[in-house]
Coordinates of C-alpha atoms and ligand atoms in Angstrom, one line a residue:
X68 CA -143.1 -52.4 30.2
X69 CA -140.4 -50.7 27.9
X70 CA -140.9 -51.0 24.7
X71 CA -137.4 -51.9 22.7
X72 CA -136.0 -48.8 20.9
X73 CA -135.3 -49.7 17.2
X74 CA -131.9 -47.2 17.5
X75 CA -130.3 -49.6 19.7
X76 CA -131.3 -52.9 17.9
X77 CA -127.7 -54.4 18.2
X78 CA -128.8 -57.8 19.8
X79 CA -130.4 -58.2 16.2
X80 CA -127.8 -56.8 13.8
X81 CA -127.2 -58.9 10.6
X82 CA -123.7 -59.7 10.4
X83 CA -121.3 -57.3 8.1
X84 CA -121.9 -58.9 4.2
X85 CA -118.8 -59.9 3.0
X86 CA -119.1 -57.4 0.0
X87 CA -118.5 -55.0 2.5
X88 CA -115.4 -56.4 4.0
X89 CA -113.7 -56.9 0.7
X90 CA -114.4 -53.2 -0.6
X91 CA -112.8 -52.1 2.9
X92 CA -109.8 -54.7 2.1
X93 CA -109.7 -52.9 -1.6
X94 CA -110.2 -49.1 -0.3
X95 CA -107.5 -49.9 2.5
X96 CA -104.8 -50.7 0.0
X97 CA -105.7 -48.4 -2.6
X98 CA -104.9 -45.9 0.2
X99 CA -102.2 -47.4 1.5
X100 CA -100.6 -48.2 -2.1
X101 CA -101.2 -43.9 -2.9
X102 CA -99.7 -43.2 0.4
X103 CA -96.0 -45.1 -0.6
X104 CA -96.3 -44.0 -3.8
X105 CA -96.2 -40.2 -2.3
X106 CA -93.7 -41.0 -0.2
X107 CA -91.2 -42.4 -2.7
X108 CA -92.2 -39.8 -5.1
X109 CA -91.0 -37.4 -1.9
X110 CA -88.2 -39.4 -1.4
X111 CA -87.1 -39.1 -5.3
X112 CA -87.5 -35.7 -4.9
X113 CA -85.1 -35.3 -2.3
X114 CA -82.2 -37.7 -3.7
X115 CA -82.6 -35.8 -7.0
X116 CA -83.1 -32.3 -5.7
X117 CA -84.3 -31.4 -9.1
X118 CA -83.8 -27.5 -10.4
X119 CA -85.9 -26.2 -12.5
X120 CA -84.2 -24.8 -15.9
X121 CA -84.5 -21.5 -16.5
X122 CA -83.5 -18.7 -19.1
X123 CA -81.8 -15.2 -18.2
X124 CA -80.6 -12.6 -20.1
X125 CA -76.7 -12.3 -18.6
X126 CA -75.8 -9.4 -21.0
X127 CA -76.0 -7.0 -24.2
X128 CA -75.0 -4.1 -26.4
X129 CA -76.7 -1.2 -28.1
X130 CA -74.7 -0.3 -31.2
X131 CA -74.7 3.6 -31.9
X132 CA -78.7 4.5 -32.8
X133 CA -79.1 5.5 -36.0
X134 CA -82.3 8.2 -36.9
X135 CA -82.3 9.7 -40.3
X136 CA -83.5 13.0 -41.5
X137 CA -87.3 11.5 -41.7
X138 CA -87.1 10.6 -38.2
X139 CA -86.8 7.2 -39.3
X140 CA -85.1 5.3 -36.1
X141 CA -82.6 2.0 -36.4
X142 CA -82.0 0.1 -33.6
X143 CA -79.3 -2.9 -33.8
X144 CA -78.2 -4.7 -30.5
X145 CA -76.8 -7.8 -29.4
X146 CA -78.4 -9.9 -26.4
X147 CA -76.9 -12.6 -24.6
X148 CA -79.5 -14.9 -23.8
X149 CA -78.5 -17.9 -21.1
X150 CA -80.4 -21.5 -20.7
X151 CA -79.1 -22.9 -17.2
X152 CA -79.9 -26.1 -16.2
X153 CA -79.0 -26.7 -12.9
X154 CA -79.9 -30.5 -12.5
X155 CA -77.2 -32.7 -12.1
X156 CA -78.7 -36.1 -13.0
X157 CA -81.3 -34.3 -15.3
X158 CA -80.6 -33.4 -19.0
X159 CA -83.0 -30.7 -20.6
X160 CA -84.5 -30.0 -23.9
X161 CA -85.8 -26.5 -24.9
X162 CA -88.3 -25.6 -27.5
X163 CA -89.7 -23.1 -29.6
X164 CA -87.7 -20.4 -28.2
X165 CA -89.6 -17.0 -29.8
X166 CA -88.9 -13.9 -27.9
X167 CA -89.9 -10.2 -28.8
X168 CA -88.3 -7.2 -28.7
X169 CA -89.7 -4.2 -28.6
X170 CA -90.0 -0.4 -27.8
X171 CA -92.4 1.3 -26.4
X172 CA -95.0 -1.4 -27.1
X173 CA -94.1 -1.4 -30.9
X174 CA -92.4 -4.8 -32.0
X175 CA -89.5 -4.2 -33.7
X176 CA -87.3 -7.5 -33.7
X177 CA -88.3 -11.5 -33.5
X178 CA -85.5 -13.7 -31.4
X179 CA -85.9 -17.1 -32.4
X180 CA -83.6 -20.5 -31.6
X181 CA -84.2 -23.6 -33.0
X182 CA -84.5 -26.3 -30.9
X183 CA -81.2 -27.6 -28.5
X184 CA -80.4 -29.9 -25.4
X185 CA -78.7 -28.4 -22.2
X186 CA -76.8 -31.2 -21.1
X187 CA -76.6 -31.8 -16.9
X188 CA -74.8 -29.1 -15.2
X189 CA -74.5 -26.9 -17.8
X190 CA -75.6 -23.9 -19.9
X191 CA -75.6 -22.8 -23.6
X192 CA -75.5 -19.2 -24.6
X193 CA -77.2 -17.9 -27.7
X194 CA -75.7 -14.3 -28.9
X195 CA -78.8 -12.5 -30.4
X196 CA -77.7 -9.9 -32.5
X197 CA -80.7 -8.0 -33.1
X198 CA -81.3 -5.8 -36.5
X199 CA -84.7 -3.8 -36.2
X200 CA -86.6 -3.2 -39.5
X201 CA -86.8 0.5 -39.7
X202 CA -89.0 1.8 -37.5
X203 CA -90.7 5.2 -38.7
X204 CA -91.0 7.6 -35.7
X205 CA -93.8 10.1 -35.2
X206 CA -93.1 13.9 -33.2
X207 CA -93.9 12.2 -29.4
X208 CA -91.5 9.2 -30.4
X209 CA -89.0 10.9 -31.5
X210 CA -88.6 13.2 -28.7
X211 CA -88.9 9.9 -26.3
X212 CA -86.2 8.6 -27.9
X213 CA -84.1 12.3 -27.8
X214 CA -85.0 12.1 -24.2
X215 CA -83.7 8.8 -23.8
X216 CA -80.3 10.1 -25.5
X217 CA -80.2 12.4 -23.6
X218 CA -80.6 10.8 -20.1
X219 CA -77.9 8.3 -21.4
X220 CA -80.5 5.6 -20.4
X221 CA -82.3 3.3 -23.1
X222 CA -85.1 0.9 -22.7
X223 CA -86.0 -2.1 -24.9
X224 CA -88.6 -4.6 -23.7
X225 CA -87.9 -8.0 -24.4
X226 CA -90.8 -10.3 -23.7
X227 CA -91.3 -14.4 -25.2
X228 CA -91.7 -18.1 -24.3
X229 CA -89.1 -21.1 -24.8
X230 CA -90.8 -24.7 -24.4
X231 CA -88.9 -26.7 -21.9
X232 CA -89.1 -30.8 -21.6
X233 CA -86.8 -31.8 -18.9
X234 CA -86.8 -35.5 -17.5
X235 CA -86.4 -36.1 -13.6
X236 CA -85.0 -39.2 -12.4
X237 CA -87.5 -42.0 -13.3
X238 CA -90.0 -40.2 -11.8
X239 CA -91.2 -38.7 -15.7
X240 CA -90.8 -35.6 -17.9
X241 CA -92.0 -32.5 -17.2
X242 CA -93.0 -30.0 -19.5
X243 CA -93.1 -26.5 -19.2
X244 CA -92.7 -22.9 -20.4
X245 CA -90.0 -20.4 -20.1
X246 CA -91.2 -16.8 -19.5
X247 CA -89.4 -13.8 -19.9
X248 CA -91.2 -10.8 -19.6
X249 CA -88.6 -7.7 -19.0
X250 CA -86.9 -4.4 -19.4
X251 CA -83.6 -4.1 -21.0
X252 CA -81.5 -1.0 -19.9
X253 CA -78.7 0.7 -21.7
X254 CA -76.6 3.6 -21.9
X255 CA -76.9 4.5 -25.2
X256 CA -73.4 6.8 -24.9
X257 CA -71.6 3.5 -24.9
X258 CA -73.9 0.7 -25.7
X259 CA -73.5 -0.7 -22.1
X260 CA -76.2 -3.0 -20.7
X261 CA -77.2 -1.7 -17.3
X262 CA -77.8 -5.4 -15.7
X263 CA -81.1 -5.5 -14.2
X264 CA -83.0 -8.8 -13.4
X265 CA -84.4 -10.8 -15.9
X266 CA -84.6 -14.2 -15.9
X267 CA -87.8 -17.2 -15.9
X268 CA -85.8 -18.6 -12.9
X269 CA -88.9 -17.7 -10.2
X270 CA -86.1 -17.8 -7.4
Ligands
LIG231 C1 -93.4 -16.4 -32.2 O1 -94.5 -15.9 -31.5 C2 -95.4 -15.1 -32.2 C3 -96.5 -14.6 -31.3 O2 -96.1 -14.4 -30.0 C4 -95.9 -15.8 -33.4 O3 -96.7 -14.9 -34.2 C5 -94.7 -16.3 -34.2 O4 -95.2 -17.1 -35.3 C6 -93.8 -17.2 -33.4 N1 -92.6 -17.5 -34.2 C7 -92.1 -18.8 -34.2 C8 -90.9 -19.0 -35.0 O5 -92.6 -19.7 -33.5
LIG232 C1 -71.6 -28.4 -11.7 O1 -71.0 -27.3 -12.3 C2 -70.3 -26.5 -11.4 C3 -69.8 -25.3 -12.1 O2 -70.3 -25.1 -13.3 C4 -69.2 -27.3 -10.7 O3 -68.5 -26.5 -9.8 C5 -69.8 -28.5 -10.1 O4 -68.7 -29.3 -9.6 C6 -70.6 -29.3 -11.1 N1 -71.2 -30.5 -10.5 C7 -71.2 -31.7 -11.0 C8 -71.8 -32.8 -10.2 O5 -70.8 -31.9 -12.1
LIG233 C1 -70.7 3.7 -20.2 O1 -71.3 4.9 -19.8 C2 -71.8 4.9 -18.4 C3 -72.4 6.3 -18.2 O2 -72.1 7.2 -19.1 C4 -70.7 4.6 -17.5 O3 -71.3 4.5 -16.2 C5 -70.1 3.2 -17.8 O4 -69.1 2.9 -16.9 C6 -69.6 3.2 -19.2 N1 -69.2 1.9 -19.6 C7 -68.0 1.7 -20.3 C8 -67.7 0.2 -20.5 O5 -67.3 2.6 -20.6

């Protein structure tokens, strides 16, 4: 005679407790309840089409470098720095904008905003003009920078942070940073800015 196998016992299966049923009912709507909340988040998403702001440098000027007899190097410049903010439902606030410039890895100018609001649509410009401290030059600099003359070609680097808050739709604020991290190209003949890419836009 076979004796019954206790893996199959199902003719003696204890009903489901109802503790069980009602964490199922609780897990099934918890899921359910994340699952519309994606989608309208998604859907949100797409009715707003948010852009993220973003902040370029669109143009500059090198005025005429000065070195003195010592070797002692000025640099003054202007930079054109643009906030964009694309959204247009959206309003954005930047922060703690603190950007350095420097050459060859030596710091020679802070570029600080205070704090503003880029309205929907739109953009605001700030016009950094830049006045280096004087920046003493050893033999291997100064030769850099007689190189640089004459090539006609000038690099600054120009490297900083703005803090961005920037509200979409209903869905919440976002916060984030602004990096720019680039070099700055001139001829040095003229002061024109050789336009080169440089923006936090990661597009
Ligand atoms: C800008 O950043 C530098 C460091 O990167 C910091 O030393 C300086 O205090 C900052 N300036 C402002 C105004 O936040
Ligand atoms: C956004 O700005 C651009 C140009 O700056 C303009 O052509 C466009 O019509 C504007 N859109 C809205 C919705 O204001
Ligand atoms: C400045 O000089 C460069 C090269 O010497 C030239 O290509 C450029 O067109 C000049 N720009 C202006 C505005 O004169």
């Amino acid at each position: 005679m076979p004796r019954p196998n206790p893996k199959f016992s199902s003719g003696r299966e204890r009903p489901t407790p109802l503790w069980l049923w009602c964490a199922a009912i609780v897990c099934t709507i918890i899921t359910l309840a994340v699952i519309i909340a994606g989608i309208v988040t998604f859907i949100g998403y797409l009715v707003i089409h948010p852009r993220v702001p973003y902040v370029s440098v669109i143009d500059g000027h090198l005025d005429p470098l000065r070195i003195d007899y010592a070797g002692i190097l000025q640099i003054q410049a202007t930079i054109l720095i643009r906030a964009q903010n694309g959204n247009k439902k959206a309003h954005a606030s930047f922060s703690h904008s603190n950007y350095t410039l420097s050459l060859n890895g030596e710091d020679i100018a802070r570029l600080v905003a205070p704090p503003f609001e880029v309205s929907k649509n739109s953009s605001v410009d700030f016009n950094y003009l830049v006045q280096s401290s004087p920046i003493p030059l050893n033999p291997e600099q100064a030769q850099n920078v007689d190189t640089a003359l004459k090539r006609d070609y000038f690099t600054l680097d120009l490297k900083g942070s703005a803090r961005v808050r920037w509200r979409v739709g209903r869905l919440g604020s976002v916060r984030f940073l602004c990096h720019l991290d680039c070099h700055l190209h001139f001829h040095p003949s003229n002061g024109t800015y050789i336009p080169s890419r440089c923006t936090s836009n990661a597009k």
